[in-house]
Short mmCIF file of C-alpha atoms in Angstrom, two decimals:
data_model
loop_
_atom_site.label_atom_id
_atom_site.label_comp_id
_atom_site.label_asym_id
_atom_site.label_seq_id
_atom_site.Cartn_x
_atom_site.Cartn_y
_atom_site.Cartn_z
CA MET A 1 -1.92 6.76 7.29
CA ILE A 2 0.02 10.00 6.77
CA ARG A 3 2.68 8.15 4.80
CA ILE A 4 0.10 6.46 2.58
CA ARG A 5 -1.65 9.76 1.87
CA ALA A 6 1.67 11.44 1.08
CA ALA A 7 2.60 8.65 -1.31
CA LEU A 8 -0.75 8.85 -3.04
CA ALA A 9 -0.50 12.63 -3.33
CA ALA A 10 2.93 12.20 -4.90
CA ALA A 11 1.50 9.58 -7.23
CA ALA A 12 -1.33 11.88 -8.28
CA SER A 13 1.19 14.64 -9.05
CA ALA A 14 3.29 12.13 -10.93
CA LEU A 15 0.26 11.20 -13.01
CA LEU A 16 0.07 14.77 -14.28
CA LEU A 17 3.76 14.74 -15.15
CA ALA A 18 3.37 11.41 -16.94
CA ALA A 19 1.38 13.09 -19.67
CA CYS A 20 4.55 14.93 -20.65
CA GLY A 21 7.01 12.05 -20.54
CA GLY A 22 7.28 8.38 -21.46
CA GLY A 23 8.22 5.34 -19.44
CA GLY A 24 11.24 3.11 -19.58
CA GLY A 25 9.88 0.57 -22.06
CA SER A 26 8.09 0.89 -25.36
CA ASP A 27 6.38 -1.29 -27.90
CA ALA A 28 8.95 -2.88 -30.15
CA SER A 29 11.29 -0.63 -32.10
CA GLY A 30 14.32 -1.79 -34.03
CA ASP A 31 15.71 -5.30 -33.98
CA GLY A 32 16.85 -5.51 -30.36
CA PRO A 33 14.87 -6.49 -27.25
CA THR A 34 12.59 -3.91 -25.66
CA PRO A 35 13.93 -2.57 -22.35
CA VAL A 36 11.45 -2.85 -19.48
CA LYS A 37 11.87 -1.52 -15.94
CA VAL A 38 10.16 -3.24 -13.03
CA SER A 39 10.23 -1.99 -9.43
CA VAL A 40 10.22 -4.77 -6.83
CA ILE A 41 10.79 -5.28 -3.12
CA PRO A 42 13.61 -7.67 -2.07
CA ILE A 43 11.35 -10.29 -0.44
CA VAL A 44 10.44 -13.95 -1.02
CA ASP A 45 7.28 -12.96 -2.90
CA VAL A 46 9.14 -11.73 -5.99
CA ALA A 47 11.34 -14.79 -6.53
CA PRO A 48 9.46 -15.79 -9.72
CA ILE A 49 10.50 -12.67 -11.65
CA TYR A 50 14.16 -13.28 -10.78
CA LEU A 51 13.82 -16.94 -11.75
CA GLY A 52 12.04 -16.04 -14.98
CA ASN A 53 14.80 -13.64 -15.89
CA GLN A 54 17.40 -16.29 -15.11
CA GLN A 55 15.55 -18.90 -17.17
CA GLY A 56 15.24 -16.60 -20.18
CA PHE A 57 11.45 -16.26 -20.16
CA PHE A 58 11.64 -12.49 -20.67
CA THR A 59 14.27 -12.85 -23.38
CA GLU A 60 11.86 -15.20 -25.18
CA GLN A 61 9.42 -12.30 -25.30
CA ARG A 62 12.19 -10.03 -26.60
CA LEU A 63 12.24 -8.06 -23.37
CA LYS A 64 15.35 -6.82 -21.62
CA LEU A 65 14.42 -6.79 -17.95
CA GLU A 66 15.80 -4.24 -15.51
CA LEU A 67 14.78 -4.87 -11.90
CA VAL A 68 14.77 -1.79 -9.68
CA SER A 69 14.78 -2.48 -5.94
CA ALA A 70 12.54 -0.37 -3.68
CA GLN A 71 11.89 -0.37 0.07
CA GLY A 72 8.13 -0.62 -0.35
CA GLY A 73 4.99 0.27 -2.24
CA ALA A 74 5.03 3.90 -1.07
CA ALA A 75 7.80 4.50 -3.61
CA ILE A 76 6.65 2.01 -6.24
CA VAL A 77 3.17 3.38 -6.98
CA PRO A 78 4.38 6.93 -7.86
CA ALA A 79 7.24 5.49 -9.92
CA VAL A 80 4.81 3.44 -12.01
CA VAL A 81 2.26 6.24 -12.39
CA SER A 82 4.92 8.74 -13.49
CA GLY A 83 6.44 6.34 -16.01
CA GLN A 84 9.81 6.09 -14.27
CA VAL A 85 9.27 2.33 -14.38
CA ASP A 86 6.91 0.30 -16.54
CA PHE A 87 5.64 -2.14 -13.93
CA GLY A 88 5.71 -2.50 -10.16
CA PHE A 89 5.01 -5.03 -7.42
CA SER A 90 2.67 -4.27 -4.53
CA ASN A 91 0.18 -5.83 -2.14
CA TYR A 92 -3.42 -5.50 -3.27
CA THR A 93 -4.56 -3.38 -0.33
CA SER A 94 -2.11 -0.65 -1.40
CA LEU A 95 -3.47 -0.86 -4.95
CA ILE A 96 -7.07 -0.72 -3.70
CA ILE A 97 -6.25 2.40 -1.67
CA ALA A 98 -4.57 4.00 -4.69
CA ARG A 99 -7.49 3.11 -6.95
CA SER A 100 -9.94 4.62 -4.45
CA LYS A 101 -7.98 7.89 -4.79
CA GLY A 102 -8.50 7.91 -8.54
CA LEU A 103 -5.14 6.53 -9.67
CA PRO A 104 -5.75 4.42 -12.82
CA LEU A 105 -3.70 1.35 -11.99
CA LYS A 106 -4.02 -2.03 -13.70
CA VAL A 107 -2.92 -5.44 -12.39
CA VAL A 108 -1.15 -7.34 -15.16
CA ALA A 109 -0.06 -10.52 -13.34
CA PRO A 110 -0.45 -12.21 -9.96
CA GLY A 111 2.48 -12.09 -7.56
CA ALA A 112 2.06 -14.12 -4.38
CA GLY A 113 -0.67 -15.73 -2.34
CA SER A 114 -1.36 -17.50 0.93
CA THR A 115 -0.88 -21.26 1.15
CA GLY A 116 -4.36 -21.44 2.67
CA VAL A 117 -3.13 -23.75 5.45
CA LYS A 118 -3.30 -22.60 9.08
CA GLY A 119 0.03 -22.93 10.81
CA LYS A 120 1.79 -23.49 7.50
CA ASP A 121 1.63 -20.13 5.78
CA PHE A 122 4.44 -17.71 4.95
CA GLY A 123 3.08 -15.06 7.31
CA GLY A 124 1.58 -15.07 10.79
CA VAL A 125 1.31 -13.55 14.24
CA ILE A 126 4.02 -14.53 16.72
CA VAL A 127 4.22 -14.17 20.52
CA LYS A 128 6.90 -15.16 23.02
CA SER A 129 6.83 -18.73 24.25
CA GLY A 130 5.59 -17.76 27.72
CA SER A 131 2.93 -15.30 26.55
CA PRO A 132 -0.61 -15.63 27.92
CA ILE A 133 -1.88 -14.95 24.38
CA ARG A 134 -3.12 -18.29 23.06
CA SER A 135 -5.17 -17.29 20.02
CA ALA A 136 -6.13 -14.32 17.85
CA ARG A 137 -9.03 -13.63 20.22
CA ASP A 138 -6.53 -12.75 22.93
CA LEU A 139 -4.92 -10.01 20.80
CA ALA A 140 -7.71 -7.58 21.77
CA GLY A 141 -6.20 -4.87 23.95
CA LYS A 142 -2.67 -5.98 23.13
CA ARG A 143 0.16 -4.22 21.29
CA VAL A 144 0.77 -5.79 17.88
CA ALA A 145 3.55 -4.73 15.51
CA VAL A 146 2.96 -4.54 11.75
CA ASN A 147 5.37 -3.28 9.11
CA THR A 148 3.01 -0.58 7.82
CA LEU A 149 0.00 0.90 9.58
CA ASN A 150 -3.37 1.00 7.81
CA ASN A 151 -2.51 -1.60 5.21
CA ILE A 152 -2.89 -5.29 4.46
CA ASN A 153 -1.27 -6.65 7.60
CA ASP A 154 -3.30 -4.82 10.23
CA THR A 155 -6.56 -5.42 8.34
CA THR A 156 -5.86 -9.15 8.05
CA VAL A 157 -4.83 -9.38 11.71
CA ARG A 158 -8.15 -7.74 12.59
CA ALA A 159 -9.87 -10.34 10.38
CA SER A 160 -8.16 -13.07 12.42
CA VAL A 161 -9.36 -11.49 15.67
CA ARG A 162 -12.93 -11.26 14.39
CA ALA A 163 -12.85 -14.86 13.16
CA ALA A 164 -11.77 -15.95 16.65
CA GLY A 165 -14.58 -13.96 18.31
CA GLY A 166 -12.42 -11.14 19.64
CA ASP A 167 -12.76 -7.35 19.65
CA ALA A 168 -10.85 -6.35 16.52
CA GLU A 169 -11.32 -2.63 17.18
CA ASN A 170 -9.38 -2.90 20.43
CA VAL A 171 -6.08 -4.12 18.97
CA LYS A 172 -3.27 -1.59 19.45
CA PHE A 173 -1.12 -1.59 16.34
CA THR A 174 2.35 -0.10 16.16
CA GLU A 175 4.56 0.27 13.10
CA LEU A 176 7.94 -1.43 13.05
CA ALA A 177 10.18 -2.62 10.24
CA PHE A 178 10.24 -6.41 9.95
CA PRO A 179 13.95 -6.64 10.94
CA ASP A 180 13.20 -4.77 14.20
CA MET A 181 10.17 -6.75 15.30
CA LEU A 182 11.68 -9.77 17.03
CA ALA A 183 13.96 -7.63 19.20
CA ALA A 184 10.98 -5.49 20.21
CA LEU A 185 9.00 -8.62 21.08
CA ASP A 186 11.87 -10.02 23.11
CA LYS A 187 12.20 -6.76 25.07
CA GLY A 188 8.48 -6.64 25.78
CA ASN A 189 7.92 -3.45 23.80
CA VAL A 190 5.08 -5.21 21.97
CA ASP A 191 2.95 -8.23 22.84
CA ALA A 192 2.87 -9.79 19.36
CA VAL A 193 4.29 -9.25 15.89
CA GLN A 194 2.91 -9.95 12.44
CA VAL A 195 5.81 -11.25 10.38
CA VAL A 196 6.47 -12.88 7.02
CA GLU A 197 9.35 -15.05 5.89
CA PRO A 198 12.24 -15.17 6.66
CA PHE A 199 11.34 -13.50 9.97
CA LEU A 200 8.66 -16.12 10.65
CA ALA A 201 11.16 -18.98 10.43
CA THR A 202 13.63 -17.01 12.55
CA ALA A 203 11.00 -16.38 15.22
CA LEU A 204 9.92 -20.01 15.39
CA LYS A 205 13.53 -21.19 15.52
CA SER A 206 14.11 -18.83 18.45
CA GLY A 207 11.20 -20.23 20.44
CA GLY A 208 8.41 -17.92 19.35
CA ARG A 209 4.87 -19.29 19.16
CA LEU A 210 2.44 -18.85 16.27
CA VAL A 211 -1.03 -17.73 17.42
CA ALA A 212 -2.65 -16.80 14.11
CA SER A 213 -2.23 -17.31 10.37
CA ASN A 214 -3.80 -13.97 9.47
CA TYR A 215 -3.78 -14.41 5.69
CA VAL A 216 -5.44 -17.82 5.98
CA ASP A 217 -8.07 -16.47 8.38
CA THR A 218 -8.97 -13.61 6.02
CA ALA A 219 -10.11 -15.49 2.90
CA PRO A 220 -9.61 -18.85 1.21
CA ASP A 221 -6.52 -18.79 -0.99
CA LEU A 222 -5.97 -15.08 -0.38
CA THR A 223 -4.07 -13.40 -3.20
CA ILE A 224 -1.80 -10.92 -1.47
CA ALA A 225 0.24 -9.09 -4.07
CA GLY A 226 0.71 -8.66 -7.79
CA TYR A 227 2.41 -6.81 -10.63
CA PHE A 228 0.73 -3.69 -11.97
CA THR A 229 1.13 -0.85 -14.43
CA SER A 230 -0.47 2.53 -15.03
CA GLY A 231 -3.57 3.01 -17.13
CA LYS A 232 -1.47 5.17 -19.46
CA THR A 233 1.06 2.39 -20.08
CA ALA A 234 -1.70 -0.20 -20.49
CA ALA A 235 -3.37 1.94 -23.17
CA ALA A 236 -0.25 3.18 -24.96
CA LYS A 237 1.85 0.01 -24.89
CA PRO A 238 -0.49 -3.00 -25.12
CA GLU A 239 2.13 -5.20 -26.76
CA LEU A 240 4.62 -4.51 -23.95
CA VAL A 241 1.97 -5.41 -21.35
CA LYS A 242 1.05 -8.57 -23.26
CA LYS A 243 4.68 -9.72 -23.44
CA PHE A 244 5.41 -8.92 -19.80
CA THR A 245 2.30 -10.76 -18.65
CA ALA A 246 3.20 -13.82 -20.73
CA ALA A 247 6.73 -13.92 -19.29
CA MET A 248 5.40 -13.49 -15.75
CA GLN A 249 2.86 -16.28 -16.18
CA LYS A 250 5.62 -18.62 -17.30
CA SER A 251 7.81 -17.46 -14.39
CA LEU A 252 5.05 -18.09 -11.85
CA THR A 253 4.44 -21.56 -13.23
CA TYR A 254 8.15 -22.35 -13.11
CA ALA A 255 8.45 -21.12 -9.51
CA THR A 256 5.48 -23.22 -8.45
CA GLY A 257 7.03 -26.35 -9.91
CA ASN A 258 10.57 -25.66 -8.70
CA PRO A 259 10.57 -24.65 -5.01
CA ASP A 260 14.23 -25.59 -4.63
CA ALA A 261 15.11 -23.11 -7.37
CA VAL A 262 13.08 -20.47 -5.51
CA ARG A 263 15.06 -21.09 -2.33
CA LYS A 264 18.34 -21.01 -4.20
CA ILE A 265 17.73 -17.71 -5.97
CA LEU A 266 16.76 -15.89 -2.76
CA GLY A 267 20.43 -15.44 -1.93
CA THR A 268 20.99 -13.42 -5.10
CA TYR A 269 18.70 -10.53 -4.17
CA THR A 270 17.90 -10.76 -0.44
CA LYS A 271 19.93 -10.87 2.77
CA ILE A 272 18.28 -14.06 4.00
CA ASP A 273 20.56 -16.24 6.12
CA PRO A 274 21.42 -19.25 3.90
CA SER A 275 20.92 -21.56 6.88
CA LEU A 276 17.23 -20.58 6.97
CA THR A 277 16.29 -21.07 3.33
CA GLY A 278 15.48 -24.75 3.79
CA SER A 279 12.98 -24.07 6.60
CA LEU A 280 11.14 -21.17 4.96
CA THR A 281 7.47 -21.57 4.13
CA LEU A 282 7.10 -20.24 0.61
CA PRO A 283 4.01 -18.37 -0.58
CA THR A 284 2.03 -19.72 -3.47
CA TYR A 285 2.60 -18.21 -6.89
CA PRO A 286 -0.90 -18.36 -8.41
CA ALA A 287 -1.55 -18.18 -12.13
CA GLN A 288 -4.71 -16.10 -11.61
CA VAL A 289 -5.82 -13.38 -9.20
CA ASN A 290 -8.45 -14.65 -6.76
CA ARG A 291 -11.07 -11.97 -7.41
CA ALA A 292 -13.21 -12.97 -4.42
CA SER A 293 -10.31 -12.49 -2.03
CA LEU A 294 -9.50 -9.15 -3.67
CA GLN A 295 -13.06 -8.08 -2.90
CA THR A 296 -12.54 -9.20 0.70
CA LEU A 297 -9.48 -6.95 1.02
CA SER A 298 -11.50 -4.05 -0.41
CA THR A 299 -14.31 -4.65 2.09
CA LEU A 300 -11.81 -4.77 4.97
CA ALA A 301 -10.20 -1.52 3.79
CA VAL A 302 -13.55 0.22 4.15
CA GLN A 303 -14.49 -1.55 7.38
CA ASP A 304 -11.20 -0.62 9.04
CA GLY A 305 -11.22 2.98 7.83
CA LEU A 306 -8.40 2.87 5.28
CA ILE A 307 -10.75 4.23 2.61
CA THR A 308 -14.24 5.70 2.71
CA LYS A 309 -15.62 4.06 -0.43
CA ALA A 310 -14.60 0.79 -2.06
CA PRO A 311 -13.48 1.04 -5.66
CA ASP A 312 -14.69 -1.40 -8.29
CA VAL A 313 -12.00 -4.09 -7.95
CA GLY A 314 -12.82 -5.18 -11.49
CA GLU A 315 -11.28 -1.92 -12.70
CA LEU A 316 -7.94 -3.07 -11.26
CA LEU A 317 -8.00 -6.29 -13.25
CA PRO A 318 -7.40 -6.74 -16.99
#
């Protein structure tokens, strides 16, 4: 929670600075394409924007895309608010937390969503093959690793535990980076890990056992992440936002219809083992944000103590 608060404090400070400086992109000037900076995380979820750039969908909108890689949303939110980049990618729980702190963020396009199918989603909770944990109910009292504390993964794991009739308040979460989780599980340092692809496929290939599809258990067709901008950019550069959204919509549609192209492009911006790409479960790339599931994430953020008061999720959406 300390890291989230620090990031939001930095973002709030950046918001003040933004009044004195512009962002990377602008509404059209001159005859050339408009440069646009987008901060993303090198994960499966953002494959559509790389595909769209490759397919020329941003060029069609007269945009020159520059993708800036970041380790996570803690760096992306302040960068967007300050105008260092025009758009960013983040899970919706992070955006809900930021909005509850008064940061005027706007979602401009969906990013990734759950498949909605238990046992066949791109994220889940894994235990060792011989573990006595058989379902999410059994996670109560156990040590569960998530990549970031007090964010979307621990709240959705708690939702799985509740759905299975377990004591969600008694789960002992610990923060570990995704690449470190499977080793920690193997050594017995934790009892279970919440992972996403490609770590999910790696775990299953190594004999791990799936005990919960936490995104599926949380809400039907849960929308997990999306692309966003600052309120300042949305107000000052409406044409830029319109063009970026149009290119992203086309990119999402293309990714949905071309899963083989998604798998192929992963090697250009991630360190995924090429031998695993064929067995990965891809997220969905929805054309619209599932507002009901966004409300669910907001409710969980309050219930689990991430925020004290839920923001109006409608203010996040266009």
